[in-house]
């Protein structure tokens, strides 16, 4: 099993046998999410496929070069046809856009770039008419520095009630010239900024304020009762309008450790750097990242995952429960290990948490299997379903990650000077990974454009870049712009149909290759990635994979590069090895990951299939 040869059509080295039997030796594990059993029913979100809309890059109806809410309304037929159950829309609130809307200046209004509240209401009603639920993004950890509260805090001075809504502190050093502690911002550089002399009147000179992200995103003080009440009132504002749920930004960050103690670590969202870049065969690698980090774990960050955050979500859960229709909260919490993450989805807290461990597992059967097992087990231990995600607006698109020499690495952006991916290999693996993900019980999140197989833009110019992380790290992190490029709807139109014909240029340049991926080039084209997603989602619904139970197949042996399990009637087989494998003759293929996936009864490397028993 240590061969590294590519598929040559030679003898198969692995095979899938006895699949579908729950307990067949050491390699069969049965993991049952206890959610439905404990509640007697499955609310919509527990099995939903939720499509992330990054509004500035989805569809530009008004032609200003940036996507908008009308654009979302216009494209609802496309989303219905895709077969998703819900959308999660990244922030569209009033914002100076220092962090693409994750810097909110007014939580109760729509930024004119994206439309109006009326546009929002129309979009919501139109989505609901089609049976599509709508989740909005709530950013409670920080506001924009243009928020009225922060302006008041600056005007009101040290010790004021207005300042207590944020994390202001006197500096250290004789003249307060040193930051209050040594925390580093997630986007690079210090997590504290000192006010200008003119803004302040403290004894030790101007105060400092905390920002875990950009300096234009001051952190709120969650020990302040007014902050808590305000956020509940904002929840109600959107619940009253009819939203179905909230994605909670930095859900693990709201409460900081008492006394804000120094911490030498570097806070990060994506902690998936691979330490295995030199390995040539991903299946021969040690499980360095997960296993290694557990042993030499640094002291837990005082910025994140503090006990106090759970009180907040218990309160929010009660607020949502007052509304009909199974409203939900999904946590964006970069918390490890799975058991700690599961604490966010205990009964009476949030309903879902993003499962970033699965995203970080890369193209590696052993890591994926481990992640799946641990995620399902941890979620089931609190009676919750799991979630699955491969891409979002903060990480390199998975077709690109899987096309890198080390397909388990998750770089923080890719630039022209960096290794460029193998596009077709990455896409083949990405489609196979999608079949793995969509066969798993629970809920799945898709990121706009993945249904087209869109790659990352890996050659953006310096001048085009906008991510604050790029600037705060002096370009060391290339940043997240490459996964946020406006979608190509029509290969023949200007801006690939992102906006109307006379529209302004899309806010980020699209690579030429986007023409090949445009919707018009894939719609109705057999074998296209779009048709593949439509078909996979339809099979997922038909076989009710979201509510199913995962049973590992005996073929799923560590080191084999084969990942295989059953979920109800469906047998999923993925080949992450470098050689073809035999498929079980007693099963027939209902969908394969791509045109080259099958070679007779063999499954090629970098491919996956769903099968059902032959009748
Ligand atoms: C997580 C969001 O997904 C990301 O885009 C944002 O920059 C940070 N939180 C800060 O709000």
Coordinates of C-alpha atoms and ligand atoms in Angstrom, one line a residue:
X1 CA 0.0 0.0 0.0
X2 CA 3.0 2.3 -0.2
X3 CA 3.0 2.7 -4.0
X4 CA 3.1 6.2 -5.2
X5 CA 2.5 5.4 -8.9
X6 CA -0.2 7.2 -10.8
X7 CA -3.1 5.2 -12.2
X8 CA -1.7 3.3 -15.1
X9 CA -4.7 1.1 -15.7
X10 CA -2.6 -1.7 -14.1
X11 CA -3.8 -4.1 -11.4
X12 CA -6.0 -2.6 -8.8
X13 CA -4.4 -2.4 -5.4
X14 CA -7.4 -2.0 -3.2
X15 CA -11.0 -3.1 -3.3
X16 CA -14.3 -2.4 -1.6
X17 CA -16.0 -5.5 -0.3
X18 CA -18.7 -6.3 2.1
X19 CA -19.7 -2.7 2.0
X20 CA -23.0 -1.9 3.6
X21 CA -22.5 -4.2 6.6
X22 CA -22.5 -2.2 9.8
X23 CA -20.0 -4.1 11.8
X24 CA -17.3 -5.9 9.8
X25 CA -14.2 -6.1 11.8
X26 CA -12.0 -3.3 13.1
X27 CA -12.6 -0.9 10.3
X28 CA -16.4 -0.7 10.7
X29 CA -17.6 2.0 13.0
X30 CA -21.2 3.0 13.5
X31 CA -21.8 6.6 14.5
X32 CA -25.4 7.7 15.0
X33 CA -26.2 11.4 15.5
X34 CA -28.7 11.3 18.4
X35 CA -30.5 14.5 17.5
X36 CA -33.6 13.1 15.9
X37 CA -33.9 10.4 18.4
X38 CA -33.7 12.9 21.3
X39 CA -36.2 15.4 19.9
X40 CA -38.5 13.1 18.0
X41 CA -38.3 15.2 14.8
X42 CA -35.7 16.9 12.6
X43 CA -36.0 20.6 12.2
X44 CA -35.1 21.9 8.8
X45 CA -31.6 23.0 9.6
X46 CA -30.5 19.7 10.9
X47 CA -30.3 18.2 7.4
X48 CA -30.2 21.4 5.3
X49 CA -27.9 22.2 2.4
X50 CA -27.1 25.9 3.0
X51 CA -25.6 28.0 0.3
X52 CA -23.4 30.9 1.4
X53 CA -24.0 34.1 -0.6
X54 CA -21.1 36.6 -0.3
X55 CA -23.3 39.5 -1.5
X56 CA -20.6 41.7 -2.9
X57 CA -19.6 39.0 -5.3
X58 CA -22.8 37.1 -6.1
X59 CA -24.7 39.2 -8.6
X60 CA -24.8 42.9 -9.4
X61 CA -28.3 44.0 -10.4
X62 CA -27.7 47.8 -10.1
X63 CA -24.5 47.8 -12.1
X64 CA -22.2 49.5 -9.5
X65 CA -19.6 46.7 -9.8
X66 CA -20.6 45.1 -6.5
X67 CA -23.3 42.5 -5.9
X68 CA -26.5 43.4 -4.1
X69 CA -29.7 42.1 -2.6
X70 CA -31.7 42.6 -5.9
X71 CA -29.1 40.4 -7.5
X72 CA -29.8 37.7 -5.0
X73 CA -33.6 38.0 -5.7
X74 CA -32.9 37.8 -9.4
X75 CA -30.9 34.6 -9.0
X76 CA -33.3 32.7 -6.8
X77 CA -34.6 30.6 -9.7
X78 CA -31.0 29.5 -10.2
X79 CA -30.7 28.6 -6.5
X80 CA -34.0 26.7 -6.5
X81 CA -32.8 24.7 -9.5
X82 CA -29.5 23.9 -7.7
X83 CA -31.6 22.3 -5.0
X84 CA -30.4 24.0 -1.9
X85 CA -32.6 24.5 1.2
X86 CA -31.3 27.8 2.6
X87 CA -29.0 30.6 2.0
X88 CA -26.6 32.3 4.5
X89 CA -25.9 35.9 3.4
X90 CA -22.7 37.5 4.6
X91 CA -23.1 41.0 6.0
X92 CA -25.0 43.6 3.9
X93 CA -25.4 46.2 6.7
X94 CA -24.3 49.8 6.6
X95 CA -20.5 49.6 6.8
X96 CA -17.5 51.4 5.6
X97 CA -16.3 48.0 4.3
X98 CA -13.0 48.0 6.0
X99 CA -13.4 44.2 6.3
X100 CA -15.9 43.6 3.5
X101 CA -18.9 44.3 5.8
X102 CA -17.7 42.5 8.9
X103 CA -17.3 46.0 10.3
X104 CA -20.9 47.1 10.9
X105 CA -21.8 50.7 11.4
X106 CA -25.6 50.2 11.6
X107 CA -26.9 46.7 12.4
X108 CA -30.5 47.7 11.5
X109 CA -30.1 48.9 7.9
X110 CA -28.8 47.9 4.5
X111 CA -25.7 49.5 3.1
X112 CA -26.7 51.5 0.0
X113 CA -24.1 49.5 -2.0
X114 CA -26.3 46.5 -1.4
X115 CA -29.7 48.1 -1.6
X116 CA -32.4 49.0 0.9
X117 CA -34.4 47.4 3.7
X118 CA -37.2 47.1 1.1
X119 CA -34.9 45.1 -1.2
X120 CA -34.1 42.9 1.8
X121 CA -37.8 42.3 2.6
X122 CA -38.5 41.5 -1.1
X123 CA -35.6 39.1 -1.3
X124 CA -36.7 37.4 1.9
X125 CA -40.3 37.0 0.7
X126 CA -39.2 35.8 -2.7
X127 CA -36.9 33.2 -1.1
X128 CA -39.6 32.0 1.2
X129 CA -42.0 31.7 -1.7
X130 CA -39.6 29.2 -3.2
X131 CA -39.1 27.4 0.1
X132 CA -35.6 28.7 0.5
X133 CA -34.8 29.8 4.1
X134 CA -32.6 32.8 4.8
X135 CA -29.9 33.1 7.4
X136 CA -28.2 36.4 8.0
X137 CA -24.8 37.2 9.5
X138 CA -24.5 38.7 12.9
X139 CA -21.2 40.3 13.9
X140 CA -21.4 40.7 17.7
X141 CA -17.7 40.7 18.7
X142 CA -16.9 44.1 17.2
X143 CA -18.5 47.0 15.4
X144 CA -17.1 49.4 12.8
X145 CA -15.1 52.4 14.1
X146 CA -17.8 54.3 12.3
X147 CA -20.6 52.9 14.5
X148 CA -22.3 55.7 16.5
X149 CA -21.3 54.0 19.8
X150 CA -17.6 54.1 18.9
X151 CA -17.9 57.8 17.9
X152 CA -19.5 58.5 21.2
X153 CA -16.8 56.6 23.0
X154 CA -14.2 58.7 21.5
X155 CA -16.0 61.9 22.3
X156 CA -16.9 60.9 25.9
X157 CA -13.5 60.2 27.2
X158 CA -12.0 57.7 29.7
X159 CA -14.3 56.3 32.4
X160 CA -17.5 57.2 30.5
X161 CA -20.4 54.9 30.0
X162 CA -19.9 55.2 26.3
X163 CA -16.3 54.0 26.6
X164 CA -17.4 51.0 28.7
X165 CA -19.2 49.5 25.7
X166 CA -15.8 48.8 24.2
X167 CA -12.5 47.5 25.5
X168 CA -10.6 50.6 26.3
X169 CA -7.6 50.4 28.7
X170 CA -4.8 52.7 29.8
X171 CA -1.5 51.8 28.3
X172 CA 1.4 50.2 30.2
X173 CA 4.7 52.1 30.7
X174 CA 5.4 55.4 32.5
X175 CA 3.3 57.4 30.0
X176 CA 1.0 54.7 28.9
X177 CA 3.0 54.3 25.8
X178 CA 2.9 50.5 25.7
X179 CA -0.2 48.5 24.8
X180 CA -2.2 47.1 27.7
X181 CA -1.1 43.5 26.9
X182 CA 0.8 41.6 24.2
X183 CA -2.1 40.3 22.2
X184 CA -1.7 40.2 18.4
X185 CA -4.6 40.8 16.0
X186 CA -5.9 37.9 13.9
X187 CA -5.0 40.0 10.9
X188 CA -1.5 40.6 12.0
X189 CA 0.1 43.4 14.1
X190 CA -0.9 44.4 17.6
X191 CA -4.5 43.9 18.8
X192 CA -4.5 47.3 20.4
X193 CA -4.5 50.8 18.9
X194 CA -3.8 54.0 20.8
X195 CA -6.1 56.9 20.3
X196 CA -4.8 60.1 18.9
X197 CA -3.8 62.7 21.5
X198 CA -6.6 64.9 20.4
X199 CA -9.2 62.2 21.1
X200 CA -8.4 61.7 24.8
X201 CA -7.8 63.1 28.2
X202 CA -6.6 60.1 30.4
X203 CA -3.9 60.7 33.0
X204 CA -1.5 58.4 31.4
X205 CA -2.2 59.9 28.0
X206 CA -4.5 58.6 25.3
X207 CA -6.1 55.2 26.0
X208 CA -5.9 52.1 23.9
X209 CA -8.7 50.0 22.5
X210 CA -8.8 46.3 21.7
X211 CA -9.5 45.0 18.2
X212 CA -9.0 41.3 17.6
X213 CA -9.2 42.0 13.9
X214 CA -8.5 45.3 12.1
X215 CA -8.1 48.6 13.9
X216 CA -11.3 49.7 12.3
X217 CA -13.1 46.9 14.1
X218 CA -13.1 47.8 17.8
X219 CA -14.1 44.9 20.1
X220 CA -17.3 45.3 22.2
X221 CA -17.3 44.8 25.9
X222 CA -19.6 41.9 26.6
X223 CA -19.5 42.5 30.3
X224 CA -21.5 45.5 29.6
X225 CA -25.3 44.9 30.0
X226 CA -26.2 47.5 27.4
X227 CA -24.1 45.7 24.8
X228 CA -26.0 42.5 25.6
X229 CA -29.4 44.1 25.4
X230 CA -28.6 45.8 22.2
X231 CA -27.5 42.6 20.5
X232 CA -30.8 40.9 21.6
X233 CA -32.7 43.8 20.2
X234 CA -30.8 43.4 16.9
X235 CA -31.7 39.7 16.9
X236 CA -35.3 40.6 17.3
X237 CA -35.2 43.3 14.6
X238 CA -34.2 40.6 12.0
X239 CA -36.4 37.9 13.5
X240 CA -39.4 40.2 13.3
X241 CA -38.6 40.7 9.6
X242 CA -38.7 36.9 9.2
X243 CA -35.2 35.7 8.9
X244 CA -34.7 32.0 9.7
X245 CA -31.5 32.2 11.5
X246 CA -28.2 33.8 12.2
X247 CA -24.6 32.9 11.5
X248 CA -22.7 34.2 14.5
X249 CA -19.3 35.7 13.5
X250 CA -16.4 34.9 15.9
X251 CA -18.8 33.2 18.2
X252 CA -16.0 32.0 20.4
X253 CA -14.5 35.5 20.9
X254 CA -17.1 37.7 22.7
X255 CA -15.9 37.2 26.2
X256 CA -12.2 37.6 27.0
X257 CA -10.3 36.1 30.0
X258 CA -10.6 38.1 33.2
X259 CA -7.7 40.6 33.5
X260 CA -6.8 40.3 29.8
X261 CA -3.6 38.3 30.6
X262 CA -0.6 38.3 28.3
X263 CA -0.6 35.4 25.8
X264 CA 2.3 34.6 23.5
X265 CA 0.3 32.8 20.8
X266 CA -0.9 34.1 17.5
X267 CA -4.7 34.1 17.2
X268 CA -5.8 32.7 13.9
X269 CA -9.0 31.8 12.1
X270 CA -7.6 29.1 9.8
X271 CA -5.1 27.1 11.7
X272 CA -4.5 24.5 9.0
X273 CA -0.9 25.1 7.9
X274 CA 0.5 21.7 7.0
X275 CA 3.7 20.7 8.5
X276 CA 4.0 17.9 5.9
X277 CA 4.8 19.8 2.8
X278 CA 7.8 17.5 2.0
X279 CA 5.7 14.3 2.0
X280 CA 5.0 12.9 -1.4
X281 CA 2.3 10.5 -0.6
X282 CA -0.4 11.9 1.6
X283 CA -1.4 8.5 2.9
X284 CA 2.0 7.8 4.3
X285 CA 2.1 10.9 6.4
X286 CA 1.8 10.9 10.1
X287 CA -1.2 12.7 11.4
X288 CA 1.1 15.6 12.3
X289 CA -1.3 18.4 12.6
X290 CA -4.0 17.1 14.8
X291 CA -2.0 14.6 16.8
X292 CA 1.0 16.8 17.2
X293 CA -0.8 19.9 18.3
X294 CA -2.6 18.0 21.0
X295 CA 0.7 17.1 22.7
X296 CA 2.4 20.4 22.8
X297 CA -0.7 22.6 23.1
X298 CA 0.1 26.1 24.2
X299 CA -2.0 27.5 27.1
X300 CA -5.5 28.2 25.9
X301 CA -6.0 31.6 24.3
X302 CA -7.5 34.2 26.7
X303 CA -9.2 35.8 23.7
X304 CA -11.3 32.8 22.7
X305 CA -13.6 30.1 23.9
X306 CA -14.1 31.5 27.4
X307 CA -16.9 29.9 29.5
X308 CA -18.8 33.2 29.6
X309 CA -19.8 33.0 25.9
X310 CA -22.1 30.1 26.6
X311 CA -24.4 32.3 28.8
X312 CA -24.9 34.6 25.9
X313 CA -26.0 31.8 23.6
X314 CA -28.3 30.4 26.2
X315 CA -30.0 33.7 26.3
X316 CA -30.2 34.0 22.5
X317 CA -31.6 30.5 22.2
X318 CA -34.5 31.6 24.4
X319 CA -35.1 34.6 22.3
X320 CA -35.2 32.5 19.1
X321 CA -37.5 30.0 20.8
X322 CA -40.1 32.7 21.2
X323 CA -40.5 32.7 17.4
X324 CA -42.2 30.0 15.3
X325 CA -40.5 28.1 12.6
X326 CA -37.3 26.6 14.1
X327 CA -35.1 29.7 13.8
X328 CA -31.5 28.8 14.3
X329 CA -28.0 29.9 15.3
X330 CA -24.9 28.6 13.6
X331 CA -21.5 29.4 15.3
X332 CA -18.5 30.4 13.5
X333 CA -16.1 29.2 16.2
X334 CA -12.5 28.2 15.4
X335 CA -12.4 25.9 18.4
X336 CA -10.5 22.7 18.9
X337 CA -10.9 19.8 19.7
X338 CA -14.4 18.7 18.5
X339 CA -15.6 18.1 22.1
X340 CA -15.0 21.8 22.9
X341 CA -16.8 22.9 19.8
X342 CA -19.7 20.6 20.7
X343 CA -20.2 22.7 23.8
X344 CA -21.6 25.5 21.6
X345 CA -24.3 23.2 20.4
X346 CA -25.5 21.7 23.7
X347 CA -29.2 21.7 24.2
X348 CA -30.4 25.3 24.8
X349 CA -27.4 26.9 23.1
X350 CA -26.7 27.2 19.4
X351 CA -28.1 24.8 16.9
X352 CA -25.1 24.3 14.7
X353 CA -21.4 25.1 14.6
X354 CA -19.2 25.1 11.5
X355 CA -17.0 22.1 11.4
X356 CA -13.7 23.6 10.2
X357 CA -11.8 20.5 11.2
X358 CA -13.3 18.7 8.2
X359 CA -12.4 21.6 5.9
X360 CA -8.8 21.5 7.3
X361 CA -8.5 17.7 6.7
X362 CA -7.5 18.3 3.2
X363 CA -7.3 15.7 0.5
X364 CA -6.3 12.8 2.9
X365 CA -8.5 9.8 3.6
X366 CA -7.1 9.1 7.0
X367 CA -7.6 12.7 8.2
X368 CA -11.0 13.0 6.7
X369 CA -12.1 9.7 8.3
X370 CA -10.8 10.8 11.6
X371 CA -12.4 14.2 11.3
X372 CA -15.8 12.7 10.3
X373 CA -15.7 10.2 13.2
X374 CA -14.7 12.8 15.8
X375 CA -17.2 15.3 14.5
X376 CA -20.1 12.9 14.5
X377 CA -19.2 11.5 17.9
X378 CA -18.7 14.9 19.5
X379 CA -21.9 16.3 18.1
X380 CA -23.9 13.2 18.9
X381 CA -22.6 13.4 22.5
X382 CA -24.7 16.6 22.9
X383 CA -27.6 15.3 20.8
X384 CA -26.8 17.6 17.9
X385 CA -26.3 16.9 14.2
X386 CA -23.0 17.8 12.6
X387 CA -22.2 20.2 9.8
X388 CA -19.8 19.9 6.9
X389 CA -18.1 22.6 4.8
X390 CA -15.2 22.6 2.3
X391 CA -15.0 26.3 1.3
X392 CA -16.0 29.7 2.4
X393 CA -15.1 33.4 2.0
X394 CA -12.1 33.1 4.4
X395 CA -10.3 30.1 2.9
X396 CA -8.8 29.1 -0.4
X397 CA -11.4 27.5 -2.6
X398 CA -11.1 23.7 -2.3
X399 CA -10.4 23.0 -6.0
X400 CA -7.3 25.1 -5.6
X401 CA -6.2 23.7 -2.3
X402 CA -6.6 20.2 -3.6
X403 CA -4.5 21.0 -6.6
X404 CA -1.4 22.0 -4.6
X405 CA 1.6 19.7 -4.2
X406 CA 0.5 19.3 -0.6
X407 CA -3.3 19.0 -0.8
X408 CA -3.6 19.1 2.9
X409 CA -2.2 22.6 3.2
X410 CA -4.4 25.7 3.7
X411 CA -2.3 28.7 2.8
X412 CA -3.5 32.1 3.8
X413 CA -4.0 33.2 0.3
X414 CA -2.0 32.6 -2.9
X415 CA -0.2 35.2 -5.0
X416 CA 1.4 35.1 -8.4
X417 CA 4.8 34.4 -6.8
X418 CA 3.5 31.3 -5.0
X419 CA 3.1 27.8 -6.1
X420 CA 0.2 27.6 -8.6
X421 CA -2.3 24.7 -8.4
X422 CA -2.9 21.9 -10.9
X423 CA -6.3 23.1 -11.9
X424 CA -7.8 19.9 -13.4
X425 CA -6.4 17.7 -10.6
X426 CA -7.8 20.0 -8.0
X427 CA -11.2 20.1 -9.6
X428 CA -11.3 16.3 -9.9
X429 CA -10.5 16.0 -6.2
X430 CA -12.9 18.8 -5.3
X431 CA -15.8 17.1 -7.0
X432 CA -14.9 13.8 -5.3
X433 CA -14.7 15.6 -1.9
X434 CA -18.2 17.1 -2.6
X435 CA -19.6 13.6 -3.0
X436 CA -17.9 12.6 0.3
X437 CA -19.4 15.7 2.0
X438 CA -22.9 15.5 0.6
X439 CA -23.2 11.8 1.6
X440 CA -22.6 12.6 5.3
X441 CA -25.4 12.8 7.7
X442 CA -26.1 16.3 9.0
X443 CA -26.2 19.7 7.3
X444 CA -23.8 20.9 4.5
X445 CA -22.7 24.4 3.7
X446 CA -21.7 25.3 0.1
X447 CA -19.8 28.5 -0.8
X448 CA -21.1 30.4 -3.9
X449 CA -19.3 29.3 -7.0
X450 CA -18.2 25.9 -5.8
X451 CA -21.1 24.5 -7.8
X452 CA -19.3 25.8 -10.8
X453 CA -16.0 24.3 -9.7
X454 CA -14.5 27.8 -9.5
X455 CA -10.9 28.0 -8.6
X456 CA -9.3 30.7 -6.4
X457 CA -7.9 33.7 -8.2
X458 CA -4.2 33.1 -7.5
X459 CA -2.7 35.9 -9.5
X460 CA -4.3 39.1 -8.2
X461 CA -2.3 42.2 -8.4
X462 CA -1.2 44.0 -5.3
X463 CA -3.3 47.0 -6.4
X464 CA -6.5 44.9 -6.6
X465 CA -6.2 43.4 -3.1
X466 CA -8.5 44.6 -0.4
X467 CA -8.3 42.2 2.5
X468 CA -7.0 44.0 5.6
X469 CA -5.0 40.8 6.5
X470 CA -2.9 41.4 3.4
X471 CA -2.0 44.9 4.5
X472 CA -1.6 44.2 8.2
X473 CA 0.9 41.4 7.5
X474 CA 2.8 43.5 4.9
X475 CA 1.6 41.1 2.2
X476 CA 3.0 38.0 3.9
X477 CA -0.5 36.7 4.0
X478 CA -1.8 37.1 0.5
X479 CA -5.3 37.3 2.0
X480 CA -8.7 36.2 1.2
X481 CA -9.5 38.2 -1.9
X482 CA -8.8 35.3 -4.2
X483 CA -11.8 33.4 -3.0
X484 CA -14.1 36.4 -3.2
X485 CA -14.0 37.2 -6.9
X486 CA -17.3 38.0 -8.5
X487 CA -19.1 35.1 -10.0
X488 CA -19.2 34.4 -13.8
X489 CA -22.8 34.1 -15.0
X490 CA -22.2 34.5 -18.7
X491 CA -19.0 33.8 -20.6
X492 CA -19.9 36.2 -23.5
X493 CA -20.7 39.3 -21.4
X494 CA -18.6 42.0 -19.9
X495 CA -17.6 41.0 -16.3
X496 CA -18.8 37.6 -17.3
X497 CA -22.3 38.7 -16.7
X498 CA -21.7 39.6 -13.1
X499 CA -23.7 42.8 -13.7
X500 CA -25.7 44.3 -16.6
X501 CA -23.9 45.0 -19.8
X502 CA -23.2 48.7 -19.0
X503 CA -22.1 47.9 -15.4
X504 CA -19.0 49.2 -13.7
X505 CA -16.1 46.8 -13.6
X506 CA -16.5 44.1 -10.9
X507 CA -15.0 45.2 -7.7
X508 CA -12.3 42.5 -8.0
X509 CA -10.9 41.5 -11.4
X510 CA -11.9 38.0 -12.6
X511 CA -9.3 35.7 -14.1
X512 CA -9.7 34.9 -17.8
X513 CA -10.4 31.2 -16.8
X514 CA -13.7 32.3 -15.2
X515 CA -15.1 32.4 -18.8
X516 CA -14.8 28.6 -18.9
X517 CA -16.6 28.2 -15.6
X518 CA -19.4 30.6 -16.3
X519 CA -23.0 29.4 -15.7
X520 CA -23.9 29.6 -19.4
X521 CA -21.1 27.2 -20.3
X522 CA -22.3 24.6 -17.8
X523 CA -26.1 24.9 -17.6
X524 CA -27.6 21.8 -19.2
X525 CA -24.1 20.5 -20.2
X526 CA -23.8 16.8 -19.1
X527 CA -20.8 16.2 -17.0
X528 CA -20.3 19.9 -16.1
X529 CA -19.7 20.7 -12.4
X530 CA -23.0 22.6 -12.2
X531 CA -25.0 19.6 -13.5
X532 CA -22.9 17.4 -11.2
X533 CA -23.9 19.5 -8.1
X534 CA -27.6 19.5 -9.2
X535 CA -27.6 15.8 -9.6
X536 CA -25.8 15.2 -6.3
X537 CA -28.1 17.4 -4.4
X538 CA -31.1 15.7 -5.9
X539 CA -29.8 12.3 -5.0
X540 CA -29.0 13.5 -1.5
X541 CA -32.6 14.6 -1.0
X542 CA -34.0 11.5 -2.6
X543 CA -32.0 9.2 -0.4
X544 CA -32.4 11.4 2.7
X545 CA -28.7 11.4 3.4
X546 CA -29.0 14.3 5.8
X547 CA -31.0 12.3 8.3
X548 CA -29.1 9.1 7.8
X549 CA -26.6 7.1 9.8
X550 CA -23.0 6.7 8.8
X551 CA -21.5 3.2 8.8
X552 CA -17.9 2.8 7.8
X553 CA -17.3 0.3 5.2
X554 CA -14.6 -2.4 5.9
X555 CA -12.7 -1.1 2.9
X556 CA -12.0 2.1 4.9
X557 CA -8.7 0.9 6.2
X558 CA -6.1 3.3 7.5
X559 CA -3.4 3.9 4.9
X560 CA -5.4 2.5 2.0
X561 CA -6.4 5.9 0.7
X562 CA -9.9 4.6 0.4
X563 CA -12.7 6.4 2.2
X564 CA -15.9 4.5 2.2
X565 CA -19.1 4.4 4.2
X566 CA -22.8 3.7 3.8
X567 CA -25.6 6.1 4.7
X568 CA -28.9 4.3 4.4
X569 CA -29.1 2.7 0.9
X570 CA -26.2 4.7 -0.4
X571 CA -22.6 3.4 -0.5
X572 CA -20.1 6.2 -0.9
X573 CA -16.6 5.2 -2.1
X574 CA -13.8 7.7 -2.6
X575 CA -10.4 6.9 -3.9
X576 CA -7.8 9.3 -2.4
X577 CA -5.0 6.9 -3.3
X578 CA -2.8 6.9 -6.4
X579 CA -4.1 3.6 -7.9
X580 CA -7.5 2.4 -9.2
X581 CA -9.6 0.3 -6.9
X582 CA -12.3 -2.3 -7.5
X583 CA -15.9 -1.4 -6.9
X584 CA -18.2 -4.0 -5.4
X585 CA -20.1 -5.8 -8.2
X586 CA -23.2 -6.1 -6.1
X587 CA -23.7 -2.4 -6.2
X588 CA -24.4 0.0 -9.1
X589 CA -23.2 3.6 -9.5
X590 CA -25.8 6.3 -9.3
X591 CA -23.5 9.2 -9.6
X592 CA -19.7 9.6 -10.1
X593 CA -17.6 12.6 -9.4
X594 CA -16.5 13.1 -13.0
X595 CA -16.1 11.8 -16.5
X596 CA -12.9 10.0 -15.7
X597 CA -14.0 8.6 -12.4
X598 CA -14.8 5.2 -13.7
X599 CA -12.7 2.8 -15.7
X600 CA -15.0 -0.2 -16.1
X601 CA -15.7 -1.5 -12.7
X602 CA -12.7 0.3 -11.2
X603 CA -12.7 3.7 -9.5
X604 CA -9.9 5.9 -10.6
X605 CA -7.7 7.9 -8.2
X606 CA -9.0 11.3 -7.2
X607 CA -12.6 10.2 -7.8
X608 CA -15.7 9.1 -5.8
X609 CA -19.0 7.4 -6.5
X610 CA -22.3 6.9 -4.8
X611 CA -23.7 3.4 -5.3
X612 CA -26.9 1.5 -4.4
X613 CA -27.4 -2.3 -4.2
X614 CA -28.3 -3.9 -7.5
X615 CA -31.9 -5.0 -7.3
Ligands
LIG1 C1 -14.9 35.9 10.4 C2 -15.4 36.3 9.1 O1 -15.8 35.2 8.4 C3 -14.3 37.0 8.5 O2 -14.5 37.3 7.1 C4 -14.1 38.3 9.2 O3 -12.9 39.0 8.7 C5 -13.8 38.0 10.7 N1 -14.7 37.1 11.2 C6 -13.9 39.3 11.5 O4 -15.3 39.7 11.5

